Coordinates of C-alpha atoms and ligand atoms in Angstrom, one line a residue:
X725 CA 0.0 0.0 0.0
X726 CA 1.0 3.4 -0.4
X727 CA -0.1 5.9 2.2
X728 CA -1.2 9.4 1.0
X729 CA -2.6 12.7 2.6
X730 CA -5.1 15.1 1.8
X731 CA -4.1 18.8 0.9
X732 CA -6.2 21.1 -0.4
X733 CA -3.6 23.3 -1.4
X734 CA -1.9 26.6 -0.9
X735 CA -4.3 28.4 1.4
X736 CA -4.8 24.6 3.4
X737 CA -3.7 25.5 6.8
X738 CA -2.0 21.8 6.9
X739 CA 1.5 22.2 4.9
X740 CA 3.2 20.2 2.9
X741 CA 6.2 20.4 5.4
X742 CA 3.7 19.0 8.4
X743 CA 2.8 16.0 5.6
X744 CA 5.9 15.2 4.3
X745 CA 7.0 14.4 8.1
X746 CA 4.2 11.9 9.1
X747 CA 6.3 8.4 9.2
X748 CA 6.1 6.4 5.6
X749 CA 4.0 9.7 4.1
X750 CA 4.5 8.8 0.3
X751 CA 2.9 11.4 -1.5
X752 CA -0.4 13.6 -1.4
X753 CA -4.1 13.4 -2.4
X754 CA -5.1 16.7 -4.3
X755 CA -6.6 18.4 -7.0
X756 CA -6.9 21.7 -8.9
X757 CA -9.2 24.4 -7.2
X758 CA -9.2 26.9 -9.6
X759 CA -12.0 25.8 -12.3
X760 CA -15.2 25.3 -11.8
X761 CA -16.8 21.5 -11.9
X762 CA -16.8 20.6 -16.1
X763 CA -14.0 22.9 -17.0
X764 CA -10.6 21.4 -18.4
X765 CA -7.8 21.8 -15.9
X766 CA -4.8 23.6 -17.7
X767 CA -1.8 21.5 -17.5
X768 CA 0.4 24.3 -15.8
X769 CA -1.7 24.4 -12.9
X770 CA -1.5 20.1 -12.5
X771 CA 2.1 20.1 -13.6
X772 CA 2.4 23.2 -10.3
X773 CA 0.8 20.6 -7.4
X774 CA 3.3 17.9 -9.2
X775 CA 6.5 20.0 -8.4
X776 CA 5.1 21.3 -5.2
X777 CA 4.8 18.0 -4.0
X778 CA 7.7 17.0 -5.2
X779 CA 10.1 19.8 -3.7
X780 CA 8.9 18.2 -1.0
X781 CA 9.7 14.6 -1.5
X782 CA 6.1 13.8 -2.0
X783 CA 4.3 12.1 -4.9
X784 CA 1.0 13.3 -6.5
X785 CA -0.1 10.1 -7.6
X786 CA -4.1 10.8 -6.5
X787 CA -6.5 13.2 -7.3
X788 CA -9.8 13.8 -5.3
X789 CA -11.5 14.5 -7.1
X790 CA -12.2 15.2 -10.6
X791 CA -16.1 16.8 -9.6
X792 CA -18.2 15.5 -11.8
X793 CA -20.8 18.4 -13.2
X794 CA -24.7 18.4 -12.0
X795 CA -25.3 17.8 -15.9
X796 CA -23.5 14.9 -16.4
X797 CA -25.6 13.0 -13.2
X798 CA -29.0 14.6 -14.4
X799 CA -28.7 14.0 -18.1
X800 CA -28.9 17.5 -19.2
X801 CA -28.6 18.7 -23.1
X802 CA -24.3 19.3 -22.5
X803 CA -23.7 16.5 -21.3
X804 CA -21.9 14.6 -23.5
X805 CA -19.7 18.1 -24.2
X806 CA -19.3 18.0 -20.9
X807 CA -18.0 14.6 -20.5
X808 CA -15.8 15.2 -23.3
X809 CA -14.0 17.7 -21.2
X810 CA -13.8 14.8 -18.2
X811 CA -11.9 12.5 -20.6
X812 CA -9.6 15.1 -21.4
X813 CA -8.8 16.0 -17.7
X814 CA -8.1 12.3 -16.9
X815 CA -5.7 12.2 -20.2
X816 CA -4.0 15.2 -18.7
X817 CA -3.7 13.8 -15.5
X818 CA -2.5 10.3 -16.6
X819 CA -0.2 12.2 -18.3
X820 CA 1.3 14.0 -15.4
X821 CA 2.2 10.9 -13.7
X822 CA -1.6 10.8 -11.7
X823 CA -2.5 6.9 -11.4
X824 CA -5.9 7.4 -9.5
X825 CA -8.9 9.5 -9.8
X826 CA -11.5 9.4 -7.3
X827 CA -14.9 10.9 -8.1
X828 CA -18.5 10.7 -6.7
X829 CA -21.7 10.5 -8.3
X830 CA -24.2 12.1 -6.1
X831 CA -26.8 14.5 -7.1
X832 CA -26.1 18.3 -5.6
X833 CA -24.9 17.1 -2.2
X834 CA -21.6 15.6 -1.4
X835 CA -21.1 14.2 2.0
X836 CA -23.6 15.7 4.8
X837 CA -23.7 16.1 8.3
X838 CA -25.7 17.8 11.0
X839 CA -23.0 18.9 13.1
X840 CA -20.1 19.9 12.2
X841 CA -18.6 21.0 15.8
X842 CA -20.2 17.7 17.9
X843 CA -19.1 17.8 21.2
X844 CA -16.8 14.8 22.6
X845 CA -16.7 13.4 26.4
X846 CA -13.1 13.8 26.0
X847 CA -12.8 17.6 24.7
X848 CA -12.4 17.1 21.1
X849 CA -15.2 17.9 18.8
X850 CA -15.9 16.0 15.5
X851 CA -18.6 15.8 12.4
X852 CA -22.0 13.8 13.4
X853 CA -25.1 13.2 11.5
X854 CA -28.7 13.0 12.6
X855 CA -31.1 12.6 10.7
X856 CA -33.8 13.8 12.2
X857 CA -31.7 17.2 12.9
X858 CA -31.0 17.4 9.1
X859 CA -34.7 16.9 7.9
X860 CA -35.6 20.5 10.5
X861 CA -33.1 22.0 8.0
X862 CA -34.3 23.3 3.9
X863 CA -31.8 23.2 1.8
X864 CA -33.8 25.2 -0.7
X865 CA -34.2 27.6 2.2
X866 CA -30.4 28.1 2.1
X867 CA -30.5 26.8 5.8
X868 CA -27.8 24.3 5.1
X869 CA -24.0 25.2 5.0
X870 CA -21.9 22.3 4.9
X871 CA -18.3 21.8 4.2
X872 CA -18.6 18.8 1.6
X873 CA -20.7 20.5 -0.7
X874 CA -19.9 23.6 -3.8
X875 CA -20.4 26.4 -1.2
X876 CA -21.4 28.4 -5.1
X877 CA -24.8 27.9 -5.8
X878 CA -26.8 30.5 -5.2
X879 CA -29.6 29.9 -4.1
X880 CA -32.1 30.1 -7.0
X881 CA -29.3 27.5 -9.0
X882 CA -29.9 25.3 -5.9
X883 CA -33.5 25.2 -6.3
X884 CA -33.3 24.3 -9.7
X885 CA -31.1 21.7 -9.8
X886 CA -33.5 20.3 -7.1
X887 CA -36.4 20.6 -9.2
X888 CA -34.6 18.8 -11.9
X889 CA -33.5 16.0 -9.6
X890 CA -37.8 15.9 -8.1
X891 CA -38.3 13.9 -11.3
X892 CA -35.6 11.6 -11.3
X893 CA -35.8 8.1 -10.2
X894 CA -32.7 6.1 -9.1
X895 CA -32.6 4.1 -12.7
X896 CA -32.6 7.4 -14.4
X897 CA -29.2 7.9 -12.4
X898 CA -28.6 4.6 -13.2
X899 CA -28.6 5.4 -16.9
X900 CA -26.4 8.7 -16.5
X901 CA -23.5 6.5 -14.7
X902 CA -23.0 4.3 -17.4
X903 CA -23.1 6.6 -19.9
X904 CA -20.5 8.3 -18.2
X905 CA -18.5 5.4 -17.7
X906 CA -18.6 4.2 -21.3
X907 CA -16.9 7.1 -22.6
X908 CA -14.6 7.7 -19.7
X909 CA -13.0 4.0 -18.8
X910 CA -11.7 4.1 -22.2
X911 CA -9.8 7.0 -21.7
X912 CA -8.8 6.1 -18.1
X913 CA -7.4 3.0 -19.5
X914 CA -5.6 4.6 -22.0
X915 CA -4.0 7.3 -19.7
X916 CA -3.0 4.6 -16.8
X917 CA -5.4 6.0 -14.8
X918 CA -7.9 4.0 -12.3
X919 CA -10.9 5.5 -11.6
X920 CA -12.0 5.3 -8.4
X921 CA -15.9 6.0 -7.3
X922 CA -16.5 7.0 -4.0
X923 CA -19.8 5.6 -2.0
X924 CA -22.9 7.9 -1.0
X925 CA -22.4 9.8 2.6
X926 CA -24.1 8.6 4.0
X927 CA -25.7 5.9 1.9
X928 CA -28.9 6.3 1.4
X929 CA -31.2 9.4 -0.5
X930 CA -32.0 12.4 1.1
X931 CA -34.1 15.4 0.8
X932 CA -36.0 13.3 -2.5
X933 CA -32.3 12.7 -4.6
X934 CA -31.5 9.3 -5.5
X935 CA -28.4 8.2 -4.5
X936 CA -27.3 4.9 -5.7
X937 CA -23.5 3.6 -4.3
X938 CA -24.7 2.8 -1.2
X939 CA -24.7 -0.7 -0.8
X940 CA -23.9 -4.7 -1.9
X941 CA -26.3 -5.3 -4.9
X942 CA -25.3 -1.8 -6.2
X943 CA -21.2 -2.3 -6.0
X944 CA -22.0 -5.6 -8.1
X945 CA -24.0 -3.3 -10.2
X946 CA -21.3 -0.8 -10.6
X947 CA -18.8 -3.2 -11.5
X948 CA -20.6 -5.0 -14.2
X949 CA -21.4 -1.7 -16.1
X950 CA -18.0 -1.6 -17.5
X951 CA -16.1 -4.7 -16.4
X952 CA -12.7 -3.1 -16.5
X953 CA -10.1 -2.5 -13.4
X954 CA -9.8 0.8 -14.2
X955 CA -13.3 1.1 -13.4
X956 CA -12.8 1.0 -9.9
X957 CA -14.0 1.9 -6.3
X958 CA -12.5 4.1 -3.6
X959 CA -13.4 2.4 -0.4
X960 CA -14.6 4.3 2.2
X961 CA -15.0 2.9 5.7
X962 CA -17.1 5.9 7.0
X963 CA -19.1 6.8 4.3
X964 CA -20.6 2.9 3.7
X965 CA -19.9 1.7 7.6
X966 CA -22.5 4.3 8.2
X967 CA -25.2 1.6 7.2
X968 CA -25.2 -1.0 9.8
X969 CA -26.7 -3.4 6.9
X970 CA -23.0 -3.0 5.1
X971 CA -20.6 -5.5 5.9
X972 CA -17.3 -4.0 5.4
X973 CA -15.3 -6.8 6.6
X974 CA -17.0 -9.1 3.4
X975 CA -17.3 -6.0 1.4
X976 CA -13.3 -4.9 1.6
X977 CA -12.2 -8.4 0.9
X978 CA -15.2 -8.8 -2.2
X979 CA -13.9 -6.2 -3.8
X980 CA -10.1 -5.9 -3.1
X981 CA -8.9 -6.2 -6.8
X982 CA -11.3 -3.6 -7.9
X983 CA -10.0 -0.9 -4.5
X984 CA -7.6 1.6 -5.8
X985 CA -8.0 3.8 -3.2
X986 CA -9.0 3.6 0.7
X987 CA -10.3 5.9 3.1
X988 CA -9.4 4.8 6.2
X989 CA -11.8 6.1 9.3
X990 CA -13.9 5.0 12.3
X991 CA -17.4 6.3 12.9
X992 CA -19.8 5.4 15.8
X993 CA -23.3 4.3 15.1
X994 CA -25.5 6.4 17.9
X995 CA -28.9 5.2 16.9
X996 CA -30.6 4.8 13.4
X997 CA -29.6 7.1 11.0
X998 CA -27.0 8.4 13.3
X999 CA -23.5 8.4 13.8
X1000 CA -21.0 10.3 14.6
X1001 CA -16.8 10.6 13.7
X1002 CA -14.6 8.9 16.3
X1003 CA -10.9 8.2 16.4
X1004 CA -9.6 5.8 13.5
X1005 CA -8.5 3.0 16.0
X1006 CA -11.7 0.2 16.1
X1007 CA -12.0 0.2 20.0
X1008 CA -13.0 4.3 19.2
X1009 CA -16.4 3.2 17.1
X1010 CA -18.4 1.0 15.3
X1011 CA -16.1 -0.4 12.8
X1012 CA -13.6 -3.5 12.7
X1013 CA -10.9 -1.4 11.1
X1014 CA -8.6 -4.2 11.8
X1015 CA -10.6 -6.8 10.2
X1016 CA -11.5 -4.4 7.0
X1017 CA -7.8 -4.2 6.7
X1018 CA -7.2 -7.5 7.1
X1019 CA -9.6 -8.6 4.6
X1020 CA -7.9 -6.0 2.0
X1021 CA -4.2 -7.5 2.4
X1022 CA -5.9 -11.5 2.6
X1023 CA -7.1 -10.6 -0.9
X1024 CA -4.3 -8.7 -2.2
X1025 CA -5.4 -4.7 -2.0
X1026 CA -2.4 -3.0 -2.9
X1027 CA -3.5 0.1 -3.7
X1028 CA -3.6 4.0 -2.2
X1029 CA -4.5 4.7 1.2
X1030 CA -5.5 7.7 3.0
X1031 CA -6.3 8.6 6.8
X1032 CA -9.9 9.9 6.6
X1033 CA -11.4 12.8 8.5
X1034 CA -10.0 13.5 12.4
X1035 CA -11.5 15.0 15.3
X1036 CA -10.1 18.6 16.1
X1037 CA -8.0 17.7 19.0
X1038 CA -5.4 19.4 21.2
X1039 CA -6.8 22.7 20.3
X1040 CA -6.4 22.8 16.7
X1041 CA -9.2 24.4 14.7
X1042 CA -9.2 24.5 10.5
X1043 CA -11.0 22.7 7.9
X1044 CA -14.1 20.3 9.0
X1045 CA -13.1 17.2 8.9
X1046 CA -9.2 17.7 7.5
X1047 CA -7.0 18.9 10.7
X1048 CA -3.8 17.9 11.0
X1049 CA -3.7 16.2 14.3
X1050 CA -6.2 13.2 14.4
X1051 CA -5.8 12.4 10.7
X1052 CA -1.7 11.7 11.9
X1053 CA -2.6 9.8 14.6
X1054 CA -4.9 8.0 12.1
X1055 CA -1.7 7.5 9.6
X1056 CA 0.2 6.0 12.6
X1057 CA -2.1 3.8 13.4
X1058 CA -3.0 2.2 9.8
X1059 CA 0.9 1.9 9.2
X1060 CA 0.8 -0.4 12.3
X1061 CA -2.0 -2.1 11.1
X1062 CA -0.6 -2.7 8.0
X1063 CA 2.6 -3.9 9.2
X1064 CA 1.2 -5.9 11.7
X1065 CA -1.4 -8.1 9.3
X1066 CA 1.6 -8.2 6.7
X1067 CA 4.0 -9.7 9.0
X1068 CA 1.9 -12.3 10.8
X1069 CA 1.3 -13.7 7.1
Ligands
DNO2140 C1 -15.1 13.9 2.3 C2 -14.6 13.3 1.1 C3 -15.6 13.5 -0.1 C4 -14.9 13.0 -1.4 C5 -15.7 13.1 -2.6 C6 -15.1 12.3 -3.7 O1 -14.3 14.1 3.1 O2 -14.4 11.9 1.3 O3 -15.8 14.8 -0.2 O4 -13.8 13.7 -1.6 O5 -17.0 12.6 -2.4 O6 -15.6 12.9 -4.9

């Protein structure tokens, strides 16, 4: 495996010189900022994180991600345009040394929570979702701010893109995906570059979307649509553990040939349809991190991994989700679970 770390770039308060010193740090997880979702990236500004990362000692092997446009998922008239311009960011990128490019596929929202600052018995404060909190809250209202999602929608863009989505059924998604992934794992495979879908956070639909990574049938879905290995999964322990009815343990080793990229973290189940973020370790939360790991190297997973989000701990404040503290201790303790499983094979 090869362990990676999120930066988000110049202005992320987390530097490349904190990354670069995290024990058996290999290289970072980032992507261009600067254009909006369906734009072609320039080369100048992919070749600039390359040699960043590399002044560093770092590799810049991952992106996350490659945003996929609201037209693409809903089908609209530039769609195919628009996916033209996808290929021709992942030919770019294969062709600056990236070897991974994770993506999602969920309508308007990426990952949501309730709480962004949840209160911890030991002091630390992390990201928690409640279901019942979040359906008080109107999106179309613009009551929800939350860190995952394009923070540039106004408000009247929102509200149409959720009127377009009202009539959309989880097939019609269904549809959009593999068109998508027709003309795109052709060019991945081309470029050297694995694609690498991340699952629904949490998985299930909300507020009326579809969302359809979220579970068994619909991974054995996915991979069928294009049989390919570059048509590939990021797995991400959070995101699907999040759904008691997932078995990660059976999941992680299922699927191991078809992982390119893994987001390790540990969440704790509170009650249905609620959870919140806990340390990475397993004691911390509902999740057999050992075993998921386990399963991964039984079956031969050698791809990218990444510590997933952290508490804020000791103090630190910054992005939601992506301090620098917890996500290290995180790092330290997957490099011990790796070594451990590999040595007592
Ligand atoms: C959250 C992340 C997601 C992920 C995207 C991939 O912390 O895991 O925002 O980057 O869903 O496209």
């Amino acid at each position: 495996m090869k362990l990676t770390f999120r930066w988000y770039g110049d202005d992320d308060p987390v530097t490349l010189d904190h990354i670069r010193q995290i024990p058996k740090m290999s290289g970072i997880v980032s992507a261009v900022y600067s254009f909006k979702p369906g734009e072609v990236w320039s080369e100048e500004s992919i070749e600039a994180i390359r040699q960043k990362a590399a002044a560093k000692g770092l590799e810049f092997e991952v992106v996350e991600s490659v945003p996929v446009p609201e037209e693409i998922k809903y089908g609209g008239e530039n769609a195919d345009r628009l996916i033209e311009n996808y290929c021709e960011n992942i030919r770019r990128l294969g062709k600056a040394g990236v070897k991974c490019v994770c993506y999602n596929f969920m309508p308007v929202f990426d990952w949501l929570r309730s709480e962004l600052e949840h209160q911890n018995a030991d002091g630390s404060n992390s990201l928690a979702y409640d279901e019942e909190t979040l359906f008080t809250m109107d999106p179309a209202a613009g009551d929800l701010s939350l860190p995952g999602w394009d923070e540039s929608y106004t408000k009247s863009e929102l509200n149409r893109l959720l009127e377009i989505y009202k009539t959309m059924t989880e097939e019609n998604l269904w549809e959009n995906l593999s068109r998508f992934l027709h003309a795109v794992i052709p060019v991945a495979e081309e470029a050297g570059v694995n694609m690498a879908i991340h699952p629904d956070d949490p998985p299930w639909g909300i507020f009326g979307l579809p969302r359809i990574m979220t579970c068994e049938a619909n991974y054995d879905r996915f991979l069928k649509l294009v049989d390919s290995p570059a048509n590939g999964l990021t797995f991400c322990t959070g995101s699907l553990g999040a759904s008691a009815d997932n078995d990660l343990v059976h999941l992680a080793g299922k699927y191991a040939d078809r992982i390119h990229f893994l987001h390790l973290r540990n969440i704790l189940r509170t009650g249905e349809r609620r959870f919140c973020e806990v340390g990475h370790p397993t004691e911390c939360g509902s999740l057999d991190m050992y075993g998921i790991v386990k399963a991964l190297v039984d079956h031969g997973f050698d791809g990218y991994v990444r510590p997933d989000h952290g508490r804020m701990i000791w103090g630190e404040t910054g992005r939601y989700g992506y301090g620098l503290f917890d996500r290290a201790l995180g790092a330290a303790y997957i490099v011990g679970l790796f070594e451990g499983i590999e040595k007592s094979k």
